[in-house]
Tab-separated table of N, CA and C in Angstrom:
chain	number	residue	atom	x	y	z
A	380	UNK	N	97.045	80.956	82.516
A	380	UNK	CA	97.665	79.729	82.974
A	380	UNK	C	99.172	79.943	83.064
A	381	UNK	N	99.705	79.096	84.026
A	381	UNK	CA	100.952	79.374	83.909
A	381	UNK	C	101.903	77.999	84.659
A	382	UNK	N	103.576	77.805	84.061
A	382	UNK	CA	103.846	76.957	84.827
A	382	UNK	C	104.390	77.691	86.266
A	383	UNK	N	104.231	76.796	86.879
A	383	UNK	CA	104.691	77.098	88.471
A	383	UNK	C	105.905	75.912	88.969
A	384	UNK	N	107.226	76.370	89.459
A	384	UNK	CA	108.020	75.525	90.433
A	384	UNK	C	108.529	76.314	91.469
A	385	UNK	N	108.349	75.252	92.368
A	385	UNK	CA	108.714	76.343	93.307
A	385	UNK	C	109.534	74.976	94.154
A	386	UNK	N	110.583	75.376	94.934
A	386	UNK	CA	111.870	74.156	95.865
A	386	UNK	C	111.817	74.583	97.149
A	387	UNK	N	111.676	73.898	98.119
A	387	UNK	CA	112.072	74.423	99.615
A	387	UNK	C	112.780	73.556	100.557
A	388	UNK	N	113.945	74.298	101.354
A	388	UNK	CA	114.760	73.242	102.295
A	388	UNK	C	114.020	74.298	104.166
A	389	UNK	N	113.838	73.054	104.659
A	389	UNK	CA	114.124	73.879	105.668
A	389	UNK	C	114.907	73.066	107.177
A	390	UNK	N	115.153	73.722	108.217
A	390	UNK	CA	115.878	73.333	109.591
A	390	UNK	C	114.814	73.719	110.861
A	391	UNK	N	114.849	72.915	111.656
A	391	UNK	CA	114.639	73.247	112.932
A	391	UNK	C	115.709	73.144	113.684
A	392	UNK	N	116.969	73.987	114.094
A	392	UNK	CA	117.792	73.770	115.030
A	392	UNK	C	117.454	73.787	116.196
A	393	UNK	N	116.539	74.074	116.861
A	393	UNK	CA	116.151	73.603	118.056
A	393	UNK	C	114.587	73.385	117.771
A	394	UNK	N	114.267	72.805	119.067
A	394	UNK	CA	112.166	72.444	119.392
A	394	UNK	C	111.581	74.134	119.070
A	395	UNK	N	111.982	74.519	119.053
A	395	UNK	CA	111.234	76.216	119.329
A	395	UNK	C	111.655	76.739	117.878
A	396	UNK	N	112.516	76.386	117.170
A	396	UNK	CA	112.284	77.384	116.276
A	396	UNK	C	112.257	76.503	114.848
A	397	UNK	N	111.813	77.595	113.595
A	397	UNK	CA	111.773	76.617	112.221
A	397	UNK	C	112.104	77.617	111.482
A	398	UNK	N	112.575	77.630	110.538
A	398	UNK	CA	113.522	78.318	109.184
A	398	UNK	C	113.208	77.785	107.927
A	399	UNK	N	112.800	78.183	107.053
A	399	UNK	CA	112.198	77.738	105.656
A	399	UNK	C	112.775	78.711	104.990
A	400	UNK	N	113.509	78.436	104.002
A	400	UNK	CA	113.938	78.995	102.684
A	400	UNK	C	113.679	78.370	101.294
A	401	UNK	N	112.845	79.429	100.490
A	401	UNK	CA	111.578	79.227	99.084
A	401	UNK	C	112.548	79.912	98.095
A	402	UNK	N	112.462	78.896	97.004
A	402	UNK	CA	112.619	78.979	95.880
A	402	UNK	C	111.441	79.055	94.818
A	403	UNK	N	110.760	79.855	94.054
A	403	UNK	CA	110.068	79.996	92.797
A	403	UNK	C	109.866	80.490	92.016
A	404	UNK	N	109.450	80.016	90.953
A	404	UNK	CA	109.931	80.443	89.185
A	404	UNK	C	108.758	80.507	88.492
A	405	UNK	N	108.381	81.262	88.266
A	405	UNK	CA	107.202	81.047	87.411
A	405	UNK	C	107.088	81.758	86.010
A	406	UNK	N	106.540	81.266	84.967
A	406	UNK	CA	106.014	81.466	83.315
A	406	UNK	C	104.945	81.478	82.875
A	407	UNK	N	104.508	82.038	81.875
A	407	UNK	CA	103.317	81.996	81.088
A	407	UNK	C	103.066	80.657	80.206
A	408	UNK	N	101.783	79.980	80.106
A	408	UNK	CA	102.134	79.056	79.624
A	408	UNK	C	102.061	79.234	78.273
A	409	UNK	N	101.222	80.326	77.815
A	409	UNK	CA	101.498	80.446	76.867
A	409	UNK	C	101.615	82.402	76.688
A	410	UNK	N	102.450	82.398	75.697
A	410	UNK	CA	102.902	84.042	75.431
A	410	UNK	C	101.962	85.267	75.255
A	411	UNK	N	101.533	85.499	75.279
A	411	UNK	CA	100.449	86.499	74.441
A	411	UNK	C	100.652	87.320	73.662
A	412	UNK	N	100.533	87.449	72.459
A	412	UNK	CA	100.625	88.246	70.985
A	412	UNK	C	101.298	89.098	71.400
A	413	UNK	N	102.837	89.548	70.906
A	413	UNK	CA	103.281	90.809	70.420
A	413	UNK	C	103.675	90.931	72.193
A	414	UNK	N	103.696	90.107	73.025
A	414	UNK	CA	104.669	89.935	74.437
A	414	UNK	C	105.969	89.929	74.088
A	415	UNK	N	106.725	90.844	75.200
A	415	UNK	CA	108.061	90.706	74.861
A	415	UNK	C	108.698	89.578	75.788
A	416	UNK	N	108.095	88.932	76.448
A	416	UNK	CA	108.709	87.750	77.375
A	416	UNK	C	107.361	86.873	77.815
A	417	UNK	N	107.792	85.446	78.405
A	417	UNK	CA	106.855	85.049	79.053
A	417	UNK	C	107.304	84.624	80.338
A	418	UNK	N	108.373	85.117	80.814
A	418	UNK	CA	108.580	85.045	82.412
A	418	UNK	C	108.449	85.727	83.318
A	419	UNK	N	107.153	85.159	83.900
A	419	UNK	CA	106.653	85.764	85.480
A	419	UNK	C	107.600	86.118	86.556
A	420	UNK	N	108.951	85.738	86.547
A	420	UNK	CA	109.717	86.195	87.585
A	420	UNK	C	110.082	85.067	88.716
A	421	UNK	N	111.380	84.901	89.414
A	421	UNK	CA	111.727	84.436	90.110
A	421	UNK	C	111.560	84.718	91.557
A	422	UNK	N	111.478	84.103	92.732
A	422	UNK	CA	111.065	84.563	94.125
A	422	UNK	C	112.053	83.838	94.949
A	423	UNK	N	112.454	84.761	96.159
A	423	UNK	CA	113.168	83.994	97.325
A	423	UNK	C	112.207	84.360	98.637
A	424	UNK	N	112.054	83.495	99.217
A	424	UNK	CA	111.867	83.583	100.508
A	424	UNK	C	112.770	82.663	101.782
A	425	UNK	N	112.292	83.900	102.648
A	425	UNK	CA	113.243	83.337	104.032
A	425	UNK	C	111.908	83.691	105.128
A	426	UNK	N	111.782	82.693	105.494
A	426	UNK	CA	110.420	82.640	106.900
A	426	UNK	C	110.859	81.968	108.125
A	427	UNK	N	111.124	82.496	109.460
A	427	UNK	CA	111.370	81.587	110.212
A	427	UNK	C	110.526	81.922	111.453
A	428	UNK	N	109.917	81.007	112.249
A	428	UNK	CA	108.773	80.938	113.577
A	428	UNK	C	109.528	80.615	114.641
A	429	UNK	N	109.531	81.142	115.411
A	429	UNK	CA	109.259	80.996	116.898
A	429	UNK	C	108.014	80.149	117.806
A	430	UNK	N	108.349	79.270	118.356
A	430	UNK	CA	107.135	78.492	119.225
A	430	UNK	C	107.089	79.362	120.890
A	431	UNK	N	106.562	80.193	120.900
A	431	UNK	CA	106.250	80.817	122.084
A	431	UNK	C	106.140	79.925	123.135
A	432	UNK	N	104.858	79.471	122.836
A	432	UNK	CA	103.854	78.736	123.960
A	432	UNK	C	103.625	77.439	122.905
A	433	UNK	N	103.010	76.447	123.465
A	433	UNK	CA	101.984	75.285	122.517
A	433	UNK	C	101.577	76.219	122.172
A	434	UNK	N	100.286	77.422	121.852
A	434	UNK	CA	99.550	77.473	120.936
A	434	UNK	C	99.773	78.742	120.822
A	435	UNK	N	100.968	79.386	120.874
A	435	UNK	CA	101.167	80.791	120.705
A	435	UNK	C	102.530	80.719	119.674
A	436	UNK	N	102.784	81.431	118.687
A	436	UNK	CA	103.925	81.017	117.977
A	436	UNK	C	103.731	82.880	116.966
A	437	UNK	N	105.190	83.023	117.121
A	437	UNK	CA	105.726	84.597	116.217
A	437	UNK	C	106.287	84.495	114.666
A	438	UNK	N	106.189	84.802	113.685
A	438	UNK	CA	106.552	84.269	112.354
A	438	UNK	C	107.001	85.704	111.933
A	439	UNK	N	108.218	85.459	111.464
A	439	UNK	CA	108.503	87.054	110.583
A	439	UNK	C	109.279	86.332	109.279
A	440	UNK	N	109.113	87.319	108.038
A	440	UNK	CA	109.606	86.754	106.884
A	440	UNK	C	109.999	87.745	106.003
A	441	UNK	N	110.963	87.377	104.981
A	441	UNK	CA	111.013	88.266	104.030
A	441	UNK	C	110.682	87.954	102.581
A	442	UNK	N	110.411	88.493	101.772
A	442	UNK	CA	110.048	87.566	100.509
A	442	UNK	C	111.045	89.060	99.114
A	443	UNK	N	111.372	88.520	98.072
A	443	UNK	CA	112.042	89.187	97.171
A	443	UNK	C	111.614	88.590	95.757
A	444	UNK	N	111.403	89.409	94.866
A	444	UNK	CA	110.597	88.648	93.524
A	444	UNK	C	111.150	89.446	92.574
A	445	UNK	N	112.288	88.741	92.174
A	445	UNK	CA	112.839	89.775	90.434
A	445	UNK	C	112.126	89.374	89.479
A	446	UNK	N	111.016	90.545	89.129
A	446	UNK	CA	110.398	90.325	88.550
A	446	UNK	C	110.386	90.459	86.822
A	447	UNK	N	109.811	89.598	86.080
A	447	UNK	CA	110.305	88.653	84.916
A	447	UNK	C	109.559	90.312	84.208
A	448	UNK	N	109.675	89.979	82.715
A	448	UNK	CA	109.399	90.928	81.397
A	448	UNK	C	108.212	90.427	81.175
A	449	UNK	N	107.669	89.450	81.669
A	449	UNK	CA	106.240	89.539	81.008
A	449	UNK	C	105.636	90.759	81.306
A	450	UNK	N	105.876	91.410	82.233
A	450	UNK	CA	104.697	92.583	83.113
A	450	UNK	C	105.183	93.602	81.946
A	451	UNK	N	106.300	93.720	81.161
A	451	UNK	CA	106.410	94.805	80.389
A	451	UNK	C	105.516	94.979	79.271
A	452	UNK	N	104.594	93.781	79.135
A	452	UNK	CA	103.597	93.759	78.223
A	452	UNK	C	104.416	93.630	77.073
A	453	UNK	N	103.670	94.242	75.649
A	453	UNK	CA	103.865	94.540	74.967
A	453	UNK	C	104.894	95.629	74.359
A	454	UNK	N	105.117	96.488	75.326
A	454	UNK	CA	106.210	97.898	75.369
A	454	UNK	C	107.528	96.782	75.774
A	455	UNK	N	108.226	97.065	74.983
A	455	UNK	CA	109.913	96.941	75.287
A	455	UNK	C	110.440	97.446	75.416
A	456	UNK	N	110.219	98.704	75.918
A	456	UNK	CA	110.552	100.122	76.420
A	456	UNK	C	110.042	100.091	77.991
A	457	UNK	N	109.399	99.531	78.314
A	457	UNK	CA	108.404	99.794	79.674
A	457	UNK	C	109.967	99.203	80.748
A	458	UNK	N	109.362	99.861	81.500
A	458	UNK	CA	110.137	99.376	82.717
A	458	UNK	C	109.813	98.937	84.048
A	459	UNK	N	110.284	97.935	84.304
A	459	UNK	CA	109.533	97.014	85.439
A	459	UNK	C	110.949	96.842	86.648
A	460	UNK	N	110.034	96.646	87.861
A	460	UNK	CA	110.811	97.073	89.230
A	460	UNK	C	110.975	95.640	89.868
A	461	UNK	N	111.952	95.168	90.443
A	461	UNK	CA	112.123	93.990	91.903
A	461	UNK	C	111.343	94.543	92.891
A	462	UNK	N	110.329	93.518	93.298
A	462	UNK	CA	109.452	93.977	94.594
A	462	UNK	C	110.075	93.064	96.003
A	463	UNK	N	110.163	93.538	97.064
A	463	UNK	CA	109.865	92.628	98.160
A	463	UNK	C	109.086	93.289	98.972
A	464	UNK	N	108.860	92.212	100.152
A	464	UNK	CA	107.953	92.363	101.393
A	464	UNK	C	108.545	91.549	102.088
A	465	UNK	N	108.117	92.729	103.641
A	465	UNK	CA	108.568	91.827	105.099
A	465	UNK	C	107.026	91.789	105.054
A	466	UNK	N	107.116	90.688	106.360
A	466	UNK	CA	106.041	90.289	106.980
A	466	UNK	C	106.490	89.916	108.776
A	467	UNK	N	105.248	89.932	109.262
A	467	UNK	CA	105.334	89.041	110.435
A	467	UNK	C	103.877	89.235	111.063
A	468	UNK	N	103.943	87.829	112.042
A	468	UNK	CA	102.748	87.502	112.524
A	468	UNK	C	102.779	86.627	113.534
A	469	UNK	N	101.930	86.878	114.803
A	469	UNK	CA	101.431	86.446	115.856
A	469	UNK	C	100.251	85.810	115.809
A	470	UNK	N	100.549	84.143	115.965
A	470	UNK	CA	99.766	83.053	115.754
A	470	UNK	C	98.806	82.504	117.351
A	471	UNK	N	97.885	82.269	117.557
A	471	UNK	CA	97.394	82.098	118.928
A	471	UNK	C	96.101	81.167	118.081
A	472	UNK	N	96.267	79.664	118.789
A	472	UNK	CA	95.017	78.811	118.430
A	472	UNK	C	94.929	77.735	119.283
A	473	UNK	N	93.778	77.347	119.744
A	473	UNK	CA	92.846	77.302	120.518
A	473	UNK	C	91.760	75.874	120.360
């Protein structure tokens, strides 16, 4: 279990396009024995779409997650990495 928050603002400056920028935080809800942390790590995202057509639309994104000490387990020695990912995707519906 865990808590979850997560915040988002976003813009459409024009009809064709949309921009979303993600905020989230997440924790353990509870610790587990002999854990050296219970934070899951913080996340940013930036996603913004393109409206091609009515039912054709392009999405590319990036996402970044500094990731918290819970993953170090039990070792307080262990060492844990910041992950991100791009993405993108071509939407067509019908």
């Amino acid at each position: 279990n865990c808590l979850f928050v997560q915040g988002y603002v976003g813009v459409k400056p024009t009809p064709k396009w949309d921009v979303v920028f993600k905020y989230s935080y997440a924790m353990a809800d509870e610790k587990p024995l002999n854990y050296v942390d219970d934070v899951y790590g913080h996340e940013f995202d930036l996603v913004a779409t393109y409206k091609i057509f009515d039912n054709l639309s392009y999405m590319v994104g990036a996402a970044y997650l500094m990731t918290g000490d819970y993953f170090m387990g039990a070792n307080p020695n262990a060492k844990v990495e910041d992950n991100y990912m791009l993405m993108h995707q071509l939407t067509l519906t019908f």
